[in-house]
Coordinates of N, CA, C and O in Angstrom, one line a residue:
M475 N 21.1 -1.1 -18.7 CA 20.0 -0.8 -17.6 C 20.1 -1.2 -16.5 O 20.9 -2.3 -16.3
R476 N 19.6 -0.7 -15.4 CA 20.2 -1.1 -13.7 C 19.2 -2.6 -13.5 O 17.9 -2.6 -13.7
T477 N 20.0 -3.6 -13.0 CA 19.2 -4.6 -12.4 C 18.6 -4.8 -11.0 O 19.6 -4.5 -10.1
Y478 N 17.3 -4.9 -10.6 CA 17.0 -4.6 -9.4 C 16.9 -5.8 -8.5 O 16.4 -6.6 -9.4
R479 N 17.7 -6.1 -7.5 CA 17.6 -7.2 -6.6 C 16.7 -7.2 -5.6 O 17.3 -6.3 -4.8
R480 N 15.9 -7.9 -5.4 CA 15.0 -7.6 -4.1 C 15.4 -9.2 -3.5 O 15.4 -10.1 -3.7
L481 N 15.2 -9.0 -2.3 CA 15.3 -9.7 -1.2 C 13.8 -10.3 -0.8 O 12.7 -10.0 -0.7
R482 N 14.0 -11.6 -1.4 CA 12.6 -12.7 -1.4 C 12.9 -13.9 -0.4 O 14.0 -14.4 -0.6
L483 N 12.0 -13.6 0.6 CA 12.2 -14.4 1.9 C 11.3 -15.5 1.6 O 9.9 -14.9 1.9
S484 N 11.0 -16.9 1.8 CA 9.8 -17.6 1.3 C 9.1 -17.4 3.0 O 9.6 -17.5 4.1
G485 N 7.8 -17.2 2.8 CA 6.7 -17.0 4.2 C 7.2 -15.4 4.7 O 6.5 -15.5 5.6
G486 N 8.0 -14.6 4.1 CA 8.4 -13.6 4.6 C 7.4 -12.5 4.7 O 6.0 -12.6 4.2
T487 N 7.4 -11.2 5.7 CA 6.5 -10.2 5.9 C 7.1 -8.7 5.0 O 8.1 -8.8 5.4
Y488 N 6.4 -8.3 4.4 CA 6.7 -7.3 3.6 C 6.0 -5.6 3.9 O 4.9 -6.0 3.7
F489 N 6.7 -4.9 3.9 CA 5.9 -3.5 3.7 C 6.5 -3.2 2.2 O 7.5 -3.1 1.7
F490 N 5.2 -2.6 1.7 CA 5.5 -2.2 0.1 C 4.8 -0.6 0.2 O 3.9 -0.4 0.7
T491 N 5.3 0.1 -0.8 CA 4.8 1.6 -1.3 C 5.0 1.4 -2.7 O 5.8 0.9 -3.5
L492 N 3.5 1.5 -3.4 CA 3.4 1.5 -4.8 C 2.8 3.0 -5.3 O 2.0 3.7 -4.6
T493 N 3.2 3.7 -6.2 CA 2.5 4.9 -6.6 C 2.3 4.9 -7.8 O 2.8 4.3 -8.8
L494 N 1.5 5.8 -8.4 CA 1.1 6.0 -9.7 C 2.0 7.0 -10.5 O 2.9 7.5 -9.4
A495 N 2.2 6.9 -11.7 CA 3.2 7.6 -12.3 C 3.1 9.0 -12.5 O 4.0 9.9 -11.8
E496 N 1.7 9.6 -12.2 CA 1.5 11.1 -11.9 C 1.0 11.2 -10.7 O -0.1 10.9 -10.5
R497 N 1.6 11.9 -9.7 CA 1.5 11.9 -8.5 C 0.8 13.6 -8.2 O -0.3 13.5 -7.5
R498 N 1.0 14.2 -8.9 CA 0.7 15.7 -8.6 C -0.9 15.7 -9.1 O -1.1 15.3 -10.3
G499 N -1.8 16.1 -8.1 CA -3.1 16.5 -8.4 C -3.9 15.2 -8.6 O -4.8 15.1 -9.3
N500 N -3.3 13.9 -8.6 CA -4.0 12.7 -9.1 C -4.7 12.2 -7.8 O -4.2 11.7 -6.8
D501 N -6.0 11.8 -8.1 CA -6.8 10.8 -7.0 C -7.3 9.7 -7.4 O -8.3 9.3 -6.9
L502 N -6.6 9.2 -8.6 CA -7.0 8.0 -9.2 C -7.3 6.7 -8.3 O -8.4 6.2 -8.4
L503 N -6.7 6.8 -7.3 CA -6.4 5.4 -6.8 C -7.9 5.4 -5.4 O -8.7 4.6 -5.2
V504 N -8.4 6.6 -5.0 CA -9.3 6.6 -4.1 C -10.4 6.7 -5.1 O -11.8 6.9 -4.8
R505 N -10.3 7.7 -6.2 CA -11.5 7.8 -7.2 C -12.0 6.4 -7.8 O -13.2 6.3 -8.0
H506 N -11.2 5.7 -7.8 CA -11.5 4.2 -8.5 C -11.0 3.0 -7.2 O -10.6 1.8 -7.6
V507 N -11.4 3.4 -5.8 CA -11.0 2.3 -5.0 C -11.7 1.1 -5.0 O -11.2 -0.1 -4.9
D508 N -12.8 1.2 -5.6 CA -13.7 -0.2 -5.8 C -13.1 -1.1 -6.7 O -12.5 -2.6 -6.6
A509 N -12.5 -0.4 -8.1 CA -11.4 -1.3 -9.0 C -10.3 -1.7 -8.3 O -9.9 -2.8 -8.5
L510 N -9.4 -1.1 -7.3 CA -8.3 -1.3 -6.7 C -8.8 -2.6 -5.6 O -7.8 -3.7 -5.8
R511 N -9.6 -2.6 -4.8 CA -10.1 -3.2 -4.3 C -10.8 -4.6 -4.9 O -10.1 -5.9 -4.5
A512 N -11.0 -4.6 -6.1 CA -11.4 -5.7 -6.8 C -9.9 -6.4 -7.5 O -10.2 -7.5 -7.7
A513 N -9.4 -5.5 -7.7 CA -7.7 -6.1 -8.2 C -7.3 -6.9 -7.2 O -6.4 -7.9 -7.2
F514 N -7.1 -6.4 -6.1 CA -6.4 -7.1 -4.8 C -7.3 -8.5 -4.6 O -6.9 -9.4 -4.5
R515 N -8.7 -8.4 -4.7 CA -9.3 -9.7 -4.5 C -9.1 -10.8 -5.4 O -8.9 -12.1 -5.1
A516 N -9.2 -10.5 -6.8 CA -8.8 -11.4 -7.8 C -7.3 -11.9 -7.7 O -7.1 -13.2 -8.1
T517 N -6.6 -11.2 -7.2 CA -5.2 -11.4 -7.3 C -4.9 -12.5 -6.2 O -4.5 -13.7 -6.2
L518 N -5.4 -12.0 -5.2 CA -4.9 -12.8 -3.7 C -5.9 -13.8 -3.7 O -5.8 -14.8 -2.9
A519 N -7.0 -14.3 -4.6 CA -7.8 -15.3 -4.6 C -6.9 -16.3 -5.2 O -7.1 -17.4 -4.7
D520 N -6.0 -16.1 -6.2 CA -5.2 -17.0 -7.0 C -3.6 -17.3 -6.2 O -3.1 -18.3 -6.6
H521 N -3.5 -16.1 -5.6 CA -2.0 -16.1 -4.8 C -2.5 -15.4 -3.4 O -2.0 -14.3 -3.3
P522 N -2.6 -16.2 -2.7 CA -3.0 -15.5 -1.3 C -1.8 -15.1 -0.4 O -0.5 -15.3 -0.9
A523 N -1.9 -14.1 0.1 CA -1.1 -13.5 1.3 C -2.0 -12.8 2.3 O -3.1 -12.2 1.7
K524 N -1.6 -12.5 3.3 CA -2.2 -11.9 4.5 C -2.0 -10.7 4.1 O -0.9 -10.2 4.4
V525 N -3.0 -9.8 4.4 CA -2.8 -8.1 4.1 C -3.2 -7.8 5.5 O -4.1 -7.7 5.9
E526 N -1.9 -7.6 6.0 CA -2.0 -7.4 7.8 C -2.5 -5.8 7.9 O -3.1 -5.5 8.8
A527 N -2.0 -4.8 7.1 CA -2.3 -3.3 7.0 C -2.4 -3.0 5.6 O -1.5 -3.2 4.9
I528 N -3.0 -2.3 5.6 CA -3.3 -1.2 4.1 C -3.8 0.1 4.4 O -4.4 0.5 5.4
V529 N -3.2 1.1 3.6 CA -3.8 2.6 3.1 C -3.4 2.8 1.8 O -2.7 2.6 1.3
I530 N -4.7 3.2 1.4 CA -4.8 3.9 0.3 C -5.2 5.5 -0.1 O -5.9 5.9 0.4
L531 N -4.0 5.9 -0.5 CA -4.2 7.5 -0.6 C -4.4 7.9 -2.1 O -4.4 6.9 -2.8
P532 N -4.8 9.2 -2.1 CA -5.1 9.5 -3.9 C -4.2 9.1 -5.0 O -4.6 8.6 -5.7
E533 N -2.7 9.0 -4.5 CA -1.6 8.7 -5.8 C -0.6 7.7 -5.4 O 0.0 7.5 -5.9
H534 N -0.6 7.0 -3.9 CA 0.1 6.0 -3.6 C -0.7 5.3 -2.5 O -1.8 5.5 -2.0
L535 N -0.3 4.0 -2.2 CA -0.7 3.0 -1.0 C 0.4 2.6 -0.6 O 1.8 2.4 -1.1
H536 N 0.0 2.3 0.4 CA 1.2 1.1 1.4 C 0.8 -0.1 2.1 O -0.4 0.5 2.5
C537 N 1.3 -0.9 2.1 CA 0.5 -2.5 2.9 C 1.6 -3.0 3.5 O 2.6 -2.9 3.0
L538 N 1.3 -4.0 4.2 CA 1.9 -5.0 4.8 C 1.3 -6.2 4.5 O 0.2 -6.5 4.7
W539 N 2.3 -7.2 3.9 CA 1.7 -8.6 3.6 C 2.5 -10.0 4.2 O 3.8 -9.5 4.4
R540 N 2.0 -10.4 4.4 CA 2.5 -11.8 5.0 C 2.1 -12.9 4.1 O 1.3 -13.0 3.8
L541 N 3.5 -13.6 3.5 CA 3.3 -14.4 2.7 C 3.0 -15.7 3.1 O 3.8 -16.3 4.2
P542 N 2.5 -16.6 2.4 CA 2.1 -17.7 2.8 C 3.6 -18.7 3.1 O 4.7 -18.4 2.6
P543 N 3.9 -19.6 3.9 CA 5.1 -20.7 4.2 C 5.4 -21.2 2.6 O 5.0 -21.5 2.0
G544 N 6.7 -21.1 2.3 CA 7.1 -21.6 1.1 C 7.1 -20.9 -0.2 O 7.2 -21.1 -1.3
D545 N 6.5 -19.5 -0.1 CA 5.9 -18.7 -1.1 C 6.8 -17.4 -0.8 O 6.8 -17.0 0.1
D546 N 7.4 -17.1 -1.8 CA 8.4 -15.4 -1.7 C 8.0 -14.8 -2.9 O 8.7 -13.7 -3.3
D547 N 6.8 -14.9 -3.6 CA 6.4 -14.3 -5.0 C 5.7 -13.2 -5.1 O 4.6 -13.4 -5.3
F548 N 6.2 -12.3 -4.6 CA 5.3 -11.1 -4.4 C 5.5 -10.2 -5.7 O 4.3 -9.4 -5.8
P549 N 6.5 -10.2 -6.6 CA 6.4 -9.8 -7.5 C 5.1 -9.9 -8.5 O 4.9 -9.1 -9.2
T550 N 4.8 -11.0 -8.4 CA 4.0 -11.6 -9.3 C 2.7 -10.8 -8.9 O 1.8 -10.6 -9.7
R551 N 2.3 -10.9 -7.5 CA 0.7 -10.3 -7.2 C 0.9 -9.0 -7.5 O -0.1 -8.6 -8.0
W552 N 2.1 -8.3 -7.5 CA 1.7 -6.6 -7.7 C 1.7 -6.8 -9.0 O 1.0 -5.4 -9.5
R553 N 2.3 -7.3 -10.1 CA 2.0 -7.0 -11.1 C 0.3 -7.7 -11.7 O 0.1 -6.6 -12.8
L554 N 0.2 -8.5 -11.3 CA -1.1 -9.0 -11.5 C -2.1 -7.7 -10.6 O -3.2 -7.4 -11.5
I555 N -2.2 -7.3 -9.5 CA -2.7 -6.2 -9.1 C -2.8 -4.7 -10.1 O -3.7 -4.4 -10.0
K556 N -1.5 -4.6 -10.3 CA -1.6 -3.4 -11.0 C -2.0 -3.6 -12.6 O -2.8 -2.7 -13.2
A557 N -1.9 -4.7 -13.4 CA -2.5 -4.9 -14.5 C -4.3 -5.0 -14.4 O -4.7 -4.5 -15.2
H558 N -4.6 -5.8 -13.2 CA -6.2 -5.6 -13.1 C -6.7 -4.2 -13.0 O -7.8 -4.0 -13.5
F559 N -6.0 -3.3 -12.0 CA -6.2 -2.3 -12.0 C -6.4 -1.2 -13.1 O -7.4 -0.7 -13.5
A560 N -5.4 -1.5 -13.8 CA -5.2 -0.5 -15.1 C -6.2 -1.2 -16.4 O -6.8 -0.1 -17.0
R561 N -6.7 -2.4 -16.3 CA -7.8 -2.7 -17.1 C -9.0 -2.1 -16.5 O -10.1 -1.8 -17.4
A562 N -9.5 -1.9 -15.6 CA -10.6 -1.5 -15.2 C -10.6 0.1 -15.1 O -12.1 0.5 -14.9
V563 N -9.5 0.7 -15.0 CA -9.8 2.2 -15.3 C -9.8 2.7 -16.8 O -8.8 2.3 -17.6
P564 N -10.5 3.7 -17.1 CA -10.4 4.1 -18.3 C -9.0 4.6 -19.2 O -8.8 5.3 -17.9
A565 N -8.8 4.4 -20.0 CA -7.5 5.2 -20.4 C -7.6 6.6 -20.8 O -8.6 7.0 -20.8
G566 N -6.7 7.2 -20.8 CA -6.4 8.6 -21.1 C -5.5 9.4 -20.6 O -5.1 10.6 -20.7
E567 N -4.3 8.5 -19.5 CA -3.1 9.2 -18.9 C -2.5 9.4 -20.2 O -1.9 8.7 -20.9
P568 N -1.5 10.5 -19.5 CA -0.4 10.8 -20.5 C 0.5 9.4 -20.7 O 1.0 8.9 -19.4
I569 N 1.2 9.4 -21.5 CA 2.2 8.0 -21.9 C 3.5 8.5 -22.2 O 3.5 9.2 -23.3
S570 N 4.5 8.0 -21.9 CA 5.7 8.8 -22.5 C 6.2 7.4 -23.6 O 5.5 6.7 -24.1
A571 N 7.1 8.1 -24.3 CA 7.5 7.6 -25.5 C 7.8 6.0 -24.9 O 7.5 5.1 -26.1
S572 N 8.5 5.7 -24.1 CA 8.9 4.5 -23.8 C 8.1 3.5 -23.4 O 8.2 2.4 -23.9
R573 N 7.3 3.9 -22.5 CA 5.7 3.2 -22.7 C 5.1 2.8 -23.5 O 4.5 1.6 -23.9
A574 N 5.0 3.8 -24.5 CA 4.1 3.5 -25.8 C 4.7 2.7 -26.8 O 4.1 1.5 -27.2
R575 N 6.2 2.6 -26.4 CA 7.0 1.2 -27.4 C 6.5 0.3 -27.0 O 6.8 -0.9 -27.8
R576 N 6.6 0.0 -25.7 CA 6.2 -1.3 -24.7 C 4.8 -1.7 -25.0 O 4.5 -2.6 -24.3
G577 N 4.4 -0.9 -25.5 CA 2.7 -0.9 -25.3 C 1.9 -1.0 -23.7 O 0.7 -1.7 -23.4
E578 N 2.8 -0.3 -22.7 CA 2.3 0.2 -21.4 C 1.0 0.8 -21.1 O 1.3 2.1 -21.8
R579 N 0.4 1.3 -20.1 CA -0.4 2.1 -19.6 C 0.8 3.1 -18.8 O 1.7 2.5 -18.6
G580 N 0.0 4.1 -18.7 CA 0.9 4.9 -17.8 C 0.6 5.4 -16.7 O 0.9 6.1 -16.0
L581 N -0.1 4.3 -15.9 CA -0.8 4.8 -14.5 C -0.1 4.4 -13.4 O 0.3 5.4 -12.5
W582 N 0.7 3.3 -13.3 CA 1.8 3.1 -12.3 C 3.2 3.2 -12.6 O 3.5 3.2 -13.6
Q583 N 4.0 3.7 -11.3 CA 5.4 3.7 -11.4 C 5.9 2.5 -11.7 O 5.0 1.3 -11.3
R584 N 6.7 2.3 -12.6 CA 7.3 0.8 -13.1 C 7.5 0.1 -11.8 O 7.2 -1.3 -11.7
R585 N 8.0 0.5 -11.0 CA 8.8 -0.3 -9.8 C 8.0 0.2 -8.5 O 7.3 1.4 -8.5
Y586 N 8.5 -0.2 -7.3 CA 7.6 -0.2 -6.1 C 8.8 -0.2 -5.1 O 9.7 -1.1 -5.2
W587 N 8.7 0.1 -3.9 CA 9.5 -0.1 -2.5 C 9.1 -1.1 -2.0 O 8.0 -1.3 -1.6
E588 N 9.8 -2.1 -1.6 CA 9.7 -2.9 -0.9 C 10.5 -3.2 0.3 O 11.9 -3.0 0.3
H589 N 10.3 -3.7 1.8 CA 11.0 -3.8 2.6 C 10.9 -5.2 3.4 O 9.4 -5.3 4.0
A590 N 11.7 -5.9 3.6 CA 11.3 -7.1 4.5 C 11.4 -6.9 5.8 O 12.4 -6.2 6.5
I591 N 10.2 -7.2 6.6 CA 10.0 -7.0 8.0 C 11.1 -7.8 8.8 O 11.1 -8.9 8.6
R592 N 12.2 -7.3 9.8 CA 12.7 -7.9 10.5 C 12.5 -8.5 11.7 O 13.0 -9.6 12.1
D593 N 11.6 -7.9 12.3 CA 11.3 -8.3 14.1 C 10.0 -7.8 14.2 O 9.5 -6.8 13.5
E594 N 9.5 -7.9 15.3 CA 8.0 -7.5 15.9 C 8.2 -6.0 15.8 O 7.3 -5.2 15.4
R595 N 9.2 -5.3 16.2 CA 9.4 -3.8 16.5 C 9.3 -3.3 15.3 O 8.6 -2.2 14.9
D596 N 9.8 -3.9 14.2 CA 10.0 -3.4 12.8 C 8.4 -3.4 12.3 O 7.9 -2.5 11.7
F597 N 7.7 -4.7 12.5 CA 6.3 -4.9 11.9 C 5.4 -3.6 12.6 O 4.8 -2.9 12.1
E598 N 5.5 -3.5 13.9 CA 4.8 -2.3 14.6 C 5.2 -1.0 14.0 O 4.2 -0.3 14.1
R599 N 6.4 -0.8 13.9 CA 6.7 0.5 13.2 C 6.0 0.7 12.2 O 5.6 1.8 11.4
H600 N 6.1 -0.3 11.1 CA 5.5 -0.3 9.8 C 4.1 -0.3 10.0 O 3.4 0.5 9.0
M601 N 3.4 -0.9 10.7 CA 1.9 -0.7 11.0 C 1.6 0.8 11.3 O 0.4 1.3 10.6
D602 N 2.3 1.3 12.1 CA 2.2 2.6 12.7 C 2.0 3.6 11.5 O 1.3 4.5 11.0
Y603 N 3.2 3.6 11.1 CA 3.6 4.5 9.7 C 2.2 4.6 8.5 O 1.9 5.5 8.2
I604 N 2.0 3.3 8.4 CA 1.1 2.9 7.5 C -0.5 3.6 7.7 O -1.1 4.6 7.2
H605 N -0.7 3.6 8.9 CA -2.1 4.0 9.6 C -2.0 5.6 9.8 O -3.0 6.2 9.6
F606 N -0.9 5.9 10.1 CA -0.7 7.4 10.3 C -0.4 8.2 8.8 O -0.7 9.6 9.0
N607 N 0.0 7.6 7.9 CA 0.3 8.4 6.5 C -1.0 9.3 6.1 O -0.7 10.4 5.5
P608 N -2.1 9.0 6.0 CA -3.0 10.2 5.7 C -2.9 11.7 6.7 O -3.2 12.3 5.9
V609 N -2.7 11.3 7.8 CA -2.3 12.5 8.5 C -1.1 13.2 8.2 O -0.9 14.3 7.6
K610 N 0.3 12.4 7.6 CA 1.4 12.8 7.0 C 1.3 13.9 5.8 O 1.7 14.8 5.9
H611 N 0.1 13.2 5.3 CA 0.2 13.9 3.6 C -0.9 14.7 3.8 O -1.6 15.3 2.7
G612 N -1.6 15.2 5.1 CA -2.4 16.2 5.2 C -4.1 15.9 4.7 O -4.7 16.6 4.2
Q613 N -4.5 14.6 4.5 CA -5.7 14.1 4.1 C -6.5 14.3 5.2 O -7.8 14.7 4.8
V614 N -6.2 14.1 6.2 CA -7.0 14.1 7.7 C -6.0 14.7 8.6 O -5.0 14.4 8.6
A615 N -6.9 15.3 9.8 CA -6.0 15.5 11.1 C -6.2 14.3 12.0 O -5.2 14.5 12.9
D616 N -6.9 13.4 11.7 CA -7.1 11.9 12.6 C -7.2 11.0 11.9 O -8.0 11.0 11.0
P617 N -6.1 9.9 11.8 CA -6.0 8.8 11.4 C -7.5 8.1 10.9 O -7.7 7.4 10.0
R618 N -8.2 8.2 12.1 CA -9.5 7.3 12.1 C -10.5 8.0 11.3 O -11.3 7.6 10.8
E619 N -10.2 9.1 10.6 CA -11.0 9.9 9.8 C -11.1 9.5 8.3 O -11.6 9.7 7.4
W620 N -9.6 8.8 8.1 CA -9.6 8.6 6.7 C -10.0 6.9 6.2 O -10.1 6.0 6.6
P621 N -10.8 7.0 5.4 CA -11.9 5.8 5.0 C -11.3 4.7 4.4 O -11.5 3.5 4.4
Y622 N -9.9 4.6 3.5 CA -9.3 3.8 3.2 C -8.2 3.3 3.8 O -7.1 3.3 3.1
S623 N -8.6 2.5 5.0 CA -7.1 2.1 5.8 C -7.8 1.1 6.4 O -9.0 1.0 7.0
S624 N -6.8 0.2 6.8 CA -7.1 -1.0 7.8 C -7.3 -0.3 9.2 O -7.8 -1.5 9.9
L625 N -7.0 0.4 9.7 CA -6.9 1.0 10.9 C -8.5 0.7 11.6 O -8.4 0.3 12.5
H626 N -9.2 1.0 10.7 CA -10.8 0.6 11.1 C -11.0 -1.0 11.9 O -11.5 -1.4 12.5
R627 N -10.5 -2.1 10.6 CA -10.8 -3.4 10.9 C -9.7 -3.7 12.3 O -10.2 -4.4 13.2
L628 N -8.5 -3.0 12.2 CA -7.7 -3.2 13.4 C -8.2 -2.9 14.6 O -7.9 -3.6 15.8
T629 N -8.7 -1.8 14.7 CA -9.3 -1.1 15.8 C -10.4 -1.9 16.5 O -10.8 -2.2 17.5
A630 N -11.3 -2.4 15.1 CA -12.7 -3.1 15.6 C -12.0 -4.6 16.3 O -12.5 -5.1 17.1
Q631 N -10.8 -5.1 15.8 CA -10.4 -6.5 16.2 C -9.5 -6.5 17.4 O -8.9 -7.3 18.0
G632 N -9.3 -4.9 17.8 CA -8.7 -4.8 19.2 C -7.1 -4.7 19.3 O -6.1 -4.6 20.3
V633 N -6.7 -4.8 17.8 CA -5.3 -4.4 17.7 C -4.7 -3.2 18.1 O -3.8 -2.9 18.5
Y634 N -5.6 -1.9 17.8 CA -5.3 -0.5 18.2 C -6.4 -0.1 18.8 O -7.4 -0.6 18.7
P635 N -5.9 0.5 20.1 CA -7.1 1.3 20.7 C -7.8 2.3 20.2 O -7.4 2.6 19.1
A636 N -9.0 2.5 20.3 CA -9.9 3.3 19.8 C -9.5 4.7 19.8 O -9.9 5.4 18.9
D637 N -8.5 5.2 20.8 CA -7.9 6.4 20.6 C -6.4 6.5 20.2 O -6.0 7.4 20.5
W638 N -6.2 5.4 19.3 CA -4.9 5.4 18.6 C -4.5 6.5 18.4 O -5.1 7.0 17.4
A639 N -3.4 7.3 18.4 CA -2.8 8.6 17.8 C -3.5 9.9 17.7 O -3.4 10.9 17.4
V640 N -4.2 9.5 18.8 CA -5.2 11.2 19.4 C -3.8 11.6 20.4 O -3.6 11.1 21.3
P641 N -3.5 12.7 20.5 CA -2.6 13.6 21.1 C -3.3 13.5 22.8 O -4.3 13.5 22.8
A642 N -2.2 12.9 23.6 CA -2.6 12.6 25.0 C -3.2 14.1 25.7 O -4.3 13.9 26.7
D643 N -3.0 15.0 25.3 CA -3.7 16.1 25.8 C -5.3 16.1 25.3 O -6.2 16.8 26.2
V644 N -5.5 15.6 24.1 CA -7.0 15.6 23.7 C -7.4 14.4 24.3 O -8.9 14.6 24.8
A645 N -6.6 13.4 24.3 CA -7.6 12.4 25.0 C -8.0 12.3 26.4 O -8.9 11.5 26.9
E646 N -7.2 12.9 27.1 CA -7.4 13.4 28.6 C -8.5 14.6 28.8 O -8.7 14.3 30.0
L647 N -9.0 15.2 27.8 CA -10.0 16.0 28.4 C -11.0 15.4 28.6 O -11.7 14.4 28.0
D648 N -12.0 16.1 29.7 CA -13.2 15.6 30.1 C -14.1 16.4 29.3 O -14.4 17.9 30.1
L649 N -14.8 15.7 28.2 CA -16.1 16.3 27.7 C -17.4 15.8 28.1 O -18.1 16.5 27.4
G650 N -17.5 15.3 29.3 CA -18.6 15.1 29.6 C -19.4 15.8 30.4 O -19.8 16.7 31.0

């Protein structure tokens, strides 16, 4: 079996991608978005981290976390979030033989992608990637239309301009 080594930086900032085991035609994350939000709240109450940005799509999510100083334990946080969510969602998904042997649910892919943020430019690029992702996946034409995104909070806070990601030729139209 392959051993995965993750770069764990105390107080680090990370970009993550988590996906459901069954991606095709699966809208579980947005259908049960309240359960996912509750899983985040419960986990981060006991294991704090600052969620800098997040987008929840039907079958995957992306987020950017800043861990507290002296803390590098993002794997525990993800294990708990996945477990809280799985307990809140009714069972019934197909389960492989290997998962059945281990007594696992079949909701999430076992692993996830993480990337340690290197600098401010890397941080900005990943923030933009997160917020543009609903457009990339054809969910909406304008990222401001996607309801499960931190773009709304960050726009209200002035981090993003109100017309972020609007094509220049559209933004410059005089509709008045």
